[in-house]
Each structure stands twice: as structure tokens, then as C-alpha cells.
Short mmCIF file of C-alpha atoms in Angstrom, two decimals:
data_model
loop_
_atom_site.label_atom_id
_atom_site.label_comp_id
_atom_site.label_asym_id
_atom_site.label_seq_id
_atom_site.Cartn_x
_atom_site.Cartn_y
_atom_site.Cartn_z
CA GLY A 1 9.68 -0.99 -20.22
CA ALA A 2 6.78 1.40 -20.08
CA GLY A 3 7.40 2.40 -16.49
CA VAL A 4 9.46 1.64 -13.41
CA SER A 5 8.70 -1.85 -12.21
CA GLN A 6 9.29 -3.09 -8.67
CA SER A 7 9.02 -6.58 -7.30
CA PRO A 8 7.67 -8.02 -5.19
CA SER A 9 4.80 -5.64 -4.53
CA ASN A 10 4.41 -7.09 -1.04
CA LYS A 11 6.87 -8.98 1.11
CA VAL A 12 6.24 -10.43 4.54
CA THR A 13 9.28 -11.80 6.34
CA GLU A 14 10.38 -12.86 9.77
CA LYS A 15 12.77 -10.86 11.87
CA GLY A 16 16.35 -11.87 11.17
CA LYS A 17 15.77 -13.02 7.58
CA ASP A 18 17.37 -11.40 4.53
CA VAL A 19 15.25 -9.82 1.79
CA GLU A 20 15.95 -8.63 -1.75
CA LEU A 21 13.90 -5.95 -3.45
CA ARG A 22 14.15 -5.46 -7.18
CA CYS A 23 13.76 -2.40 -9.38
CA ASP A 24 13.57 -2.30 -13.18
CA PRO A 25 13.93 1.33 -14.28
CA ILE A 26 12.67 2.84 -17.49
CA SER A 27 14.86 1.78 -20.39
CA GLY A 28 17.54 4.36 -21.10
CA HIS A 29 17.34 6.06 -17.70
CA THR A 30 20.84 6.35 -16.28
CA ALA A 31 19.87 7.60 -12.82
CA LEU A 32 18.16 5.37 -10.26
CA TYR A 33 17.06 6.21 -6.73
CA TRP A 34 15.83 4.23 -3.75
CA TYR A 35 13.57 5.84 -1.14
CA ARG A 36 11.86 4.48 1.94
CA GLN A 37 8.51 5.60 3.28
CA SER A 38 7.63 4.62 6.80
CA LEU A 39 4.15 5.11 8.19
CA GLY A 40 3.47 8.82 8.61
CA GLN A 41 6.90 9.81 7.32
CA GLY A 42 8.05 11.47 4.14
CA LEU A 43 10.14 9.71 1.57
CA GLU A 44 13.57 9.03 3.05
CA PHE A 45 16.42 9.04 0.54
CA LEU A 46 18.47 5.83 0.68
CA ILE A 47 20.85 5.68 -2.30
CA TYR A 48 21.41 7.04 -5.77
CA PHE A 49 22.99 5.36 -8.81
CA GLN A 50 24.41 7.02 -11.88
CA GLY A 51 24.96 4.13 -14.23
CA ASN A 52 26.31 1.27 -12.15
CA SER A 53 28.07 3.41 -9.58
CA ALA A 54 26.59 4.86 -6.40
CA PRO A 55 28.09 8.30 -5.73
CA ASP A 56 26.02 8.70 -2.59
CA LYS A 57 25.18 5.91 -0.18
CA SER A 58 24.81 8.20 2.79
CA GLY A 59 21.09 7.54 3.18
CA LEU A 60 21.44 3.83 3.88
CA PRO A 61 20.31 3.48 7.52
CA SER A 62 22.81 0.82 8.57
CA ASP A 63 25.36 -1.66 7.22
CA ARG A 64 22.56 -4.22 6.97
CA PHE A 65 21.39 -2.32 3.89
CA SER A 66 23.18 -2.61 0.55
CA ALA A 67 22.28 -2.02 -3.06
CA GLU A 68 23.76 -2.77 -6.43
CA ARG A 69 22.98 -2.02 -10.02
CA THR A 70 24.12 -4.07 -12.97
CA GLY A 71 24.26 -3.28 -16.67
CA GLY A 72 23.09 0.23 -15.96
CA SER A 73 19.62 -1.20 -15.54
CA VAL A 74 18.20 -3.46 -12.83
CA SER A 75 18.91 -2.60 -9.21
CA THR A 76 18.59 -4.76 -6.12
CA LEU A 77 18.23 -3.45 -2.58
CA THR A 78 19.21 -6.06 0.00
CA ILE A 79 18.36 -5.89 3.68
CA GLN A 80 20.17 -8.42 5.87
CA ARG A 81 18.94 -9.62 9.25
CA THR A 82 15.72 -7.65 8.95
CA GLN A 83 14.33 -5.83 11.96
CA GLN A 84 10.78 -4.72 12.65
CA GLU A 85 11.77 -1.08 12.15
CA ASP A 86 12.65 -1.96 8.55
CA SER A 87 8.94 -2.32 7.82
CA ALA A 88 8.06 0.34 5.24
CA VAL A 89 7.28 0.95 1.60
CA TYR A 90 10.45 0.92 -0.49
CA LEU A 91 10.18 3.07 -3.58
CA CYS A 92 12.42 3.11 -6.61
CA ALA A 93 12.60 5.98 -9.09
CA SER A 94 14.55 6.61 -12.25
CA SER A 95 15.36 9.65 -14.35
CA LEU A 96 16.92 10.26 -17.69
CA GLY A 97 20.30 11.67 -16.71
CA GLY A 98 20.36 12.57 -13.06
CA GLN A 99 20.39 16.29 -13.71
CA GLU A 100 19.04 18.96 -11.41
CA ASN A 101 15.31 19.61 -11.57
CA GLU A 102 14.84 16.43 -13.51
CA LYS A 103 11.52 14.62 -13.40
CA LEU A 104 11.58 11.42 -11.39
CA PHE A 105 9.53 8.41 -12.49
CA PHE A 106 8.47 6.20 -9.60
CA GLY A 107 7.53 2.56 -9.30
CA SER A 108 4.56 1.46 -7.20
CA GLY A 109 6.83 0.32 -4.40
CA THR A 110 7.42 -2.80 -2.32
CA GLN A 111 5.52 -3.01 0.95
CA LEU A 112 7.86 -4.78 3.38
CA SER A 113 6.46 -6.15 6.61
CA VAL A 114 8.85 -7.65 9.16
CA LEU A 115 7.10 -9.76 11.78
CA GLY B 1 19.54 20.64 6.67
CA ASN B 2 16.88 20.95 4.00
CA SER B 3 13.35 19.98 4.92
CA VAL B 4 9.77 20.12 3.70
CA THR B 5 6.70 20.45 5.91
CA GLN B 6 3.22 19.93 4.56
CA MET B 7 -0.17 19.94 6.19
CA GLU B 8 -1.40 16.72 7.65
CA GLY B 9 -4.33 14.98 6.13
CA PRO B 10 -6.60 13.55 5.36
CA VAL B 11 -8.37 16.39 3.61
CA THR B 12 -11.97 15.62 2.68
CA LEU B 13 -13.81 17.91 0.27
CA SER B 14 -16.97 17.88 -1.75
CA GLU B 15 -16.74 17.95 -5.52
CA GLU B 16 -16.20 21.49 -6.91
CA ALA B 17 -14.78 22.77 -3.62
CA PHE B 18 -11.62 24.88 -3.47
CA LEU B 19 -8.46 23.07 -2.45
CA THR B 20 -5.39 24.33 -0.64
CA ILE B 21 -2.63 22.05 0.61
CA ASN B 22 0.04 23.97 2.50
CA CYS B 23 3.73 23.33 2.01
CA THR B 24 6.67 25.20 3.54
CA TYR B 25 10.33 24.46 3.17
CA THR B 26 13.69 25.10 4.75
CA ALA B 27 16.69 25.19 2.46
CA THR B 28 19.99 26.91 1.91
CA GLY B 29 20.37 28.55 -1.44
CA TYR B 30 17.67 28.43 -4.07
CA PRO B 31 15.98 25.04 -4.36
CA SER B 32 13.55 23.92 -7.01
CA LEU B 33 10.11 22.98 -5.71
CA PHE B 34 7.78 20.21 -6.83
CA TRP B 35 4.42 18.64 -6.20
CA TYR B 36 4.14 14.92 -6.87
CA VAL B 37 0.84 13.01 -6.80
CA GLN B 38 0.15 9.35 -6.10
CA TYR B 39 -3.17 8.02 -7.34
CA PRO B 40 -4.49 4.80 -5.76
CA GLY B 41 -2.45 1.80 -6.88
CA GLU B 42 0.00 3.87 -8.90
CA GLY B 43 3.49 5.28 -8.44
CA LEU B 44 4.24 8.90 -7.61
CA GLN B 45 4.20 11.17 -10.64
CA LEU B 46 5.23 14.76 -11.14
CA LEU B 47 2.28 17.16 -11.01
CA LEU B 48 4.04 20.51 -11.33
CA LYS B 49 7.25 22.32 -10.51
CA ALA B 50 8.79 25.78 -10.11
CA THR B 51 12.49 26.42 -10.34
CA LYS B 52 12.85 30.01 -9.07
CA ALA B 53 11.17 32.57 -6.87
CA ASP B 54 7.78 33.88 -8.07
CA ASP B 55 7.48 31.12 -10.67
CA LYS B 56 4.07 29.50 -10.88
CA GLY B 57 3.80 25.83 -11.73
CA SER B 58 0.51 24.59 -13.13
CA ASN B 59 -0.97 21.37 -14.47
CA LYS B 60 -4.43 19.76 -14.64
CA GLY B 61 -6.00 22.82 -13.00
CA PHE B 62 -3.57 22.74 -10.06
CA GLU B 63 -1.30 25.69 -9.34
CA ALA B 64 1.49 26.49 -6.91
CA THR B 65 3.58 29.65 -6.63
CA TYR B 66 7.18 29.66 -5.37
CA ARG B 67 7.16 32.23 -2.53
CA LYS B 68 10.66 32.87 -1.30
CA GLU B 69 9.60 35.48 1.26
CA THR B 70 7.36 32.98 3.05
CA THR B 71 9.32 29.86 1.99
CA SER B 72 6.10 28.32 0.77
CA PHE B 73 4.76 26.41 -2.23
CA HIS B 74 1.08 25.87 -1.47
CA LEU B 75 -0.94 23.71 -3.87
CA GLU B 76 -4.31 25.07 -5.00
CA LYS B 77 -7.15 24.03 -7.26
CA GLY B 78 -10.30 26.02 -7.80
CA SER B 79 -12.73 23.12 -8.26
CA VAL B 80 -11.75 19.59 -7.30
CA GLN B 81 -13.13 16.44 -8.85
CA VAL B 82 -13.55 12.94 -7.48
CA SER B 83 -10.70 11.87 -9.76
CA ASP B 84 -8.34 14.19 -7.84
CA SER B 85 -8.51 11.87 -4.83
CA ALA B 86 -4.89 10.92 -4.20
CA VAL B 87 -1.90 11.55 -1.96
CA TYR B 88 0.02 14.75 -2.72
CA PHE B 89 3.71 15.16 -1.88
CA CYS B 90 5.60 18.44 -1.75
CA ALA B 91 9.32 18.16 -2.52
CA LEU B 92 12.44 20.21 -3.07
CA SER B 93 15.61 19.64 -5.02
CA ASP B 94 18.74 21.34 -3.83
CA ASN B 95 20.24 23.19 -6.78
CA ALA B 96 23.71 23.14 -5.26
CA GLY B 97 24.59 20.26 -7.53
CA THR B 98 22.90 17.43 -5.68
CA TYR B 99 20.19 15.08 -6.83
CA LYS B 100 18.58 14.45 -3.48
CA TYR B 101 14.95 15.22 -3.54
CA ILE B 102 13.57 15.97 -0.07
CA PHE B 103 9.91 14.99 0.25
CA GLY B 104 7.19 15.96 2.69
CA THR B 105 5.06 13.39 4.47
CA GLY B 106 2.26 13.52 1.93
CA THR B 107 -1.33 14.76 2.26
CA ARG B 108 -4.21 12.46 1.42
CA LEU B 109 -7.08 14.14 -0.42
CA LYS B 110 -10.50 12.54 -0.64
CA VAL B 111 -13.12 14.18 -2.83
CA LEU B 112 -16.74 13.16 -2.33
CA ALA B 113 -19.32 13.25 -5.11
#
């Protein structure tokens, strides 16, 4: 596609429910990143994919968070048993090869609100 | 660990005013430094970057110089326009073989006509 696409753009859920956030990276980009931005905070690194594998999952805040990537393309971030502190904007980015200094292309994000 | 600190906003300026948004960093080694910008309703996009000390990144009239002695990468523009209204993020990439970009909290700029 022309850019990184994320869906849904907004998600309101009740505490305790599971949610799935989707990211479609730019076609041909092998590297994919998930970040979280809470109110007044910087972008918090969550996970990085190179192809379908995730060399670094250290940023995932708890075992309620998981992510997968299939076909070297679409990625899904799943949050189980959501809590109010999970409320944030979840941003996805992709880059061509995952090299140092490489330009990241960001989606517009998913605004998650947990009531 | 690595970190980025940037000035809090919002910053409100009149058109044609001079802009400075401060950014300082803490890092081991020699990181690369970036400014990303997020226009209303759009995703973050790279504005400029500098990969070594004393390098100056520039784009769209914006400039930032990599100052190792002061660990800073301040963003400047001589004459802002209404269309520059956006949120600006300072970031670093650790060049020790990682791909983790560390971002600041973002500074919202509002330019009034």
C-alpha cells in the first residue's frame, strides 16, 4: 500500500475484554515496529519484527500483550484482559530492512480507551 | 539507559517568528539523532537526521546540529508558517547494532496567522 495502515483508528472496550490491533506495513518493508504512546509520555517501544520473527519482545509490558506477524506483512497486537492503564495510542511503523539509521514510516495509530 | 528529553509544549508562535525546540539526550556510544513530525491526522514522519557529531540535519527550513559536547539536538527554524503547526518528536537510534528508537515526549507547536 501507499503507507502504513492501522485499524481500527479508535477502539473503546471494557476492562477485562481482549482487543486486537492490526497493522499493514508498506509493501516490501521487512521490519515492523509497535510503539505505545500514553498521555504525556514519549513513544514506548513494544516489539520489533524482522520478517515474521520477533528478535526483541522485551518492550511488551506484561504477558497480557502478544504480537504476531504473518507472511512478512500484516501484524496483529493482542491485549488480553485489558486494564485501564492500557489506554493509549498504539503506533505501528515499518522500514525497508531494519538497518541502523533507517527511516521509519508510521501509521496514524489506534487510540485505545479501556473503560 | 538511553533517553531523550525535550521541552514541554505547547509552543505558540506568530507566523514568521523564530522557533527553537530543545532536545537533549543521554546515550552510551555514538547514537544517531532524529526529528520526527506529526501533522494533524497523520502519522509521524521523518523531518531530519544527523548521524555523527557536528553534523547538521536540515529539511523544509528546519535545522538541527548534533552537539556531542552538550548532548543536544535542538530544532530551529528561522520563520515559521501556519502549516508548521504539528507535534515534533526528538529521537535517537543506538548505533550499537540495535533498532530501538528512543523517542521524546513530543512538543506541540501552534503557529498563529
